[in-house]
Amino acid sequence: MSAQIPDDDLDGLDLDPEVIERLRDGTATRDDEIAKLQAWRHAAQEQGNTTRTAELDALISAQRLES
């Protein structure tokens, strides 16, 4: 089982380095934020953490509705 990824930890996520840079410097787009949430969701799903997966599903849906 892989280690849980804290919400503020972007290291080790399967994201484009440019996306990670924008997330860190505060210039992220909504699509960048959704990509981050999807990466966290994938990690939670791999860990079998159904509660966290459901929370992230809700956050992803909310981000998409704001589009």
Tab-separated table of N, CA and C in Angstrom:
chain	number	residue	atom	x	y	z
A	1	MET	N	0.852	-1.172	0.000
A	1	MET	CA	0.000	0.000	0.000
A	1	MET	C	0.895	1.232	0.000
A	2	SER	N	0.585	2.205	-0.869
A	2	SER	CA	1.389	3.422	-0.930
A	2	SER	C	0.995	4.378	0.184
A	3	ALA	N	1.910	5.274	0.467
A	3	ALA	CA	1.663	6.255	1.528
A	3	ALA	C	0.577	7.232	1.095
A	4	GLN	N	-0.207	7.675	2.056
A	4	GLN	CA	-1.246	8.657	1.756
A	4	GLN	C	-0.604	9.979	1.381
A	5	ILE	N	-1.162	10.636	0.397
A	5	ILE	CA	-0.635	11.912	-0.072
A	5	ILE	C	-1.392	13.026	0.620
A	6	PRO	N	-0.697	13.829	1.438
A	6	PRO	CA	-1.366	14.959	2.084
A	6	PRO	C	-1.857	15.958	1.039
A	7	ASP	N	-2.905	16.696	1.367
A	7	ASP	CA	-3.492	17.638	0.429
A	7	ASP	C	-2.507	18.667	-0.096
A	8	ASP	N	-1.532	19.050	0.714
A	8	ASP	CA	-0.602	20.090	0.271
A	8	ASP	C	0.654	19.524	-0.381
A	9	ASP	N	0.741	18.207	-0.558
A	9	ASP	CA	1.925	17.584	-1.124
A	9	ASP	C	1.690	17.245	-2.589
A	10	LEU	N	2.420	17.896	-3.456
A	10	LEU	CA	2.280	17.656	-4.889
A	10	LEU	C	3.381	16.745	-5.418
A	11	ASP	N	4.427	16.522	-4.617
A	11	ASP	CA	5.516	15.653	-5.041
A	11	ASP	C	4.995	14.237	-5.213
A	12	GLY	N	5.422	13.606	-6.276
A	12	GLY	CA	5.058	12.219	-6.502
A	12	GLY	C	3.733	12.031	-7.231
A	13	LEU	N	3.011	13.118	-7.459
A	13	LEU	CA	1.768	12.990	-8.209
A	13	LEU	C	2.090	12.879	-9.693
A	14	ASP	N	1.261	12.137	-10.398
A	14	ASP	CA	1.448	11.953	-11.828
A	14	ASP	C	0.833	13.145	-12.562
A	15	LEU	N	1.510	14.286	-12.450
A	15	LEU	CA	1.052	15.519	-13.079
A	15	LEU	C	2.191	16.118	-13.888
A	16	ASP	N	1.834	16.841	-14.915
A	16	ASP	CA	2.810	17.558	-15.717
A	16	ASP	C	3.572	18.531	-14.811
A	17	PRO	N	4.880	18.614	-14.935
A	17	PRO	CA	5.659	19.535	-14.094
A	17	PRO	C	5.180	20.987	-14.185
A	18	GLU	N	4.687	21.402	-15.342
A	18	GLU	CA	4.179	22.759	-15.483
A	18	GLU	C	2.924	22.976	-14.642
A	19	VAL	N	2.083	21.938	-14.547
A	19	VAL	CA	0.880	22.021	-13.710
A	19	VAL	C	1.291	22.164	-12.250
A	20	ILE	N	2.248	21.360	-11.824
A	20	ILE	CA	2.721	21.424	-10.441
A	20	ILE	C	3.291	22.809	-10.142
A	21	GLU	N	4.054	23.360	-11.086
A	21	GLU	CA	4.619	24.693	-10.887
A	21	GLU	C	3.515	25.738	-10.714
A	22	ARG	N	2.474	25.672	-11.552
A	22	ARG	CA	1.361	26.634	-11.432
A	22	ARG	C	0.615	26.458	-10.121
A	23	LEU	N	0.442	25.207	-9.677
A	23	LEU	CA	-0.226	24.964	-8.403
A	23	LEU	C	0.584	25.559	-7.254
A	24	ARG	N	1.882	25.455	-7.337
A	24	ARG	CA	2.749	25.973	-6.271
A	24	ARG	C	2.852	27.489	-6.280
A	25	ASP	N	2.824	28.100	-7.467
A	25	ASP	CA	3.019	29.551	-7.496
A	25	ASP	C	1.704	30.342	-7.511
A	26	GLY	N	0.592	29.632	-7.424
A	26	GLY	CA	-0.694	30.306	-7.302
A	26	GLY	C	-1.329	30.743	-8.609
A	27	THR	N	-0.802	30.266	-9.737
A	27	THR	CA	-1.364	30.654	-11.033
A	27	THR	C	-2.133	29.515	-11.700
A	28	ALA	N	-2.523	28.524	-10.921
A	28	ALA	CA	-3.212	27.347	-11.462
A	28	ALA	C	-4.579	27.715	-12.042
A	29	THR	N	-4.916	27.029	-13.105
A	29	THR	CA	-6.237	27.170	-13.713
A	29	THR	C	-7.197	26.181	-13.048
A	30	ARG	N	-8.460	26.316	-13.364
A	30	ARG	CA	-9.451	25.357	-12.848
A	30	ARG	C	-9.101	23.941	-13.323
A	31	ASP	N	-8.657	23.820	-14.573
A	31	ASP	CA	-8.262	22.503	-15.087
A	31	ASP	C	-7.078	21.930	-14.305
A	32	ASP	N	-6.143	22.795	-13.905
A	32	ASP	CA	-5.009	22.345	-13.080
A	32	ASP	C	-5.516	21.811	-11.743
A	33	GLU	N	-6.444	22.543	-11.139
A	33	GLU	CA	-7.003	22.126	-9.847
A	33	GLU	C	-7.730	20.788	-9.979
A	34	ILE	N	-8.477	20.625	-11.059
A	34	ILE	CA	-9.188	19.363	-11.288
A	34	ILE	C	-8.187	18.228	-11.479
A	35	ALA	N	-7.118	18.480	-12.226
A	35	ALA	CA	-6.086	17.451	-12.428
A	35	ALA	C	-5.469	17.034	-11.094
A	36	LYS	N	-5.226	18.016	-10.218
A	36	LYS	CA	-4.672	17.722	-8.888
A	36	LYS	C	-5.644	16.842	-8.097
A	37	LEU	N	-6.913	17.220	-8.087
A	37	LEU	CA	-7.921	16.436	-7.361
A	37	LEU	C	-8.027	15.031	-7.923
A	38	GLN	N	-7.958	14.900	-9.240
A	38	GLN	CA	-8.024	13.576	-9.859
A	38	GLN	C	-6.816	12.722	-9.478
A	39	ALA	N	-5.638	13.340	-9.381
A	39	ALA	CA	-4.442	12.601	-8.973
A	39	ALA	C	-4.576	12.136	-7.525
A	40	TRP	N	-5.094	13.022	-6.648
A	40	TRP	CA	-5.319	12.612	-5.258
A	40	TRP	C	-6.362	11.510	-5.186
A	41	ARG	N	-7.424	11.620	-6.015
A	41	ARG	CA	-8.477	10.603	-6.026
A	41	ARG	C	-7.897	9.247	-6.436
A	42	HIS	N	-7.044	9.267	-7.461
A	42	HIS	CA	-6.410	8.031	-7.923
A	42	HIS	C	-5.582	7.398	-6.798
A	43	ALA	N	-4.837	8.215	-6.075
A	43	ALA	CA	-4.030	7.706	-4.959
A	43	ALA	C	-4.926	7.125	-3.867
A	44	ALA	N	-6.019	7.803	-3.553
A	44	ALA	CA	-6.942	7.311	-2.524
A	44	ALA	C	-7.580	6.001	-2.966
A	45	GLN	N	-7.923	5.925	-4.237
A	45	GLN	CA	-8.538	4.710	-4.771
A	45	GLN	C	-7.551	3.541	-4.710
A	46	GLU	N	-6.299	3.790	-5.049
A	46	GLU	CA	-5.271	2.747	-4.976
A	46	GLU	C	-5.096	2.236	-3.551
A	47	GLN	N	-5.301	3.119	-2.570
A	47	GLN	CA	-5.158	2.754	-1.160
A	47	GLN	C	-6.417	2.092	-0.620
A	48	GLY	N	-7.482	2.088	-1.416
A	48	GLY	CA	-8.738	1.515	-0.954
A	48	GLY	C	-9.480	2.420	0.013
A	49	ASN	N	-9.158	3.697	0.010
A	49	ASN	CA	-9.769	4.660	0.920
A	49	ASN	C	-11.049	5.194	0.270
A	50	THR	N	-12.146	4.479	0.481
A	50	THR	CA	-13.403	4.822	-0.177
A	50	THR	C	-13.980	6.148	0.309
A	51	THR	N	-13.767	6.480	1.570
A	51	THR	CA	-14.271	7.747	2.098
A	51	THR	C	-13.575	8.913	1.411
A	52	ARG	N	-12.262	8.863	1.339
A	52	ARG	CA	-11.499	9.940	0.689
A	52	ARG	C	-11.828	10.001	-0.807
A	53	THR	N	-12.001	8.846	-1.441
A	53	THR	CA	-12.362	8.823	-2.854
A	53	THR	C	-13.687	9.535	-3.077
A	54	ALA	N	-14.666	9.271	-2.222
A	54	ALA	CA	-15.979	9.915	-2.341
A	54	ALA	C	-15.873	11.422	-2.107
A	55	GLU	N	-15.069	11.826	-1.127
A	55	GLU	CA	-14.869	13.261	-0.869
A	55	GLU	C	-14.275	13.950	-2.101
A	56	LEU	N	-13.289	13.308	-2.689
A	56	LEU	CA	-12.642	13.896	-3.856
A	56	LEU	C	-13.568	13.896	-5.066
A	57	ASP	N	-14.408	12.865	-5.203
A	57	ASP	CA	-15.409	12.860	-6.272
A	57	ASP	C	-16.312	14.084	-6.160
A	58	ALA	N	-16.732	14.409	-4.942
A	58	ALA	CA	-17.601	15.563	-4.716
A	58	ALA	C	-16.875	16.863	-5.053
A	59	LEU	N	-15.600	16.970	-4.648
A	59	LEU	CA	-14.825	18.173	-4.961
A	59	LEU	C	-14.608	18.339	-6.464
A	60	ILE	N	-14.340	17.241	-7.145
A	60	ILE	CA	-14.140	17.277	-8.596
A	60	ILE	C	-15.440	17.722	-9.272
A	61	SER	N	-16.559	17.163	-8.841
A	61	SER	CA	-17.858	17.554	-9.415
A	61	SER	C	-18.128	19.029	-9.206
A	62	ALA	N	-17.833	19.528	-8.015
A	62	ALA	CA	-18.053	20.947	-7.715
A	62	ALA	C	-17.174	21.826	-8.597
A	63	GLN	N	-15.926	21.444	-8.789
A	63	GLN	CA	-15.025	22.216	-9.661
A	63	GLN	C	-15.558	22.248	-11.093
A	64	ARG	N	-16.068	21.119	-11.554
A	64	ARG	CA	-16.580	21.049	-12.934
A	64	ARG	C	-17.842	21.888	-13.088
A	65	LEU	N	-18.671	21.935	-12.063
A	65	LEU	CA	-19.906	22.731	-12.130
A	65	LEU	C	-19.608	24.222	-12.206
A	66	GLU	N	-18.496	24.638	-11.626
A	66	GLU	CA	-18.111	26.043	-11.643
A	66	GLU	C	-17.623	26.477	-13.023
A	67	SER	N	-17.345	25.509	-13.882
A	67	SER	CA	-16.807	25.830	-15.220
A	67	SER	C	-17.801	26.604	-16.050
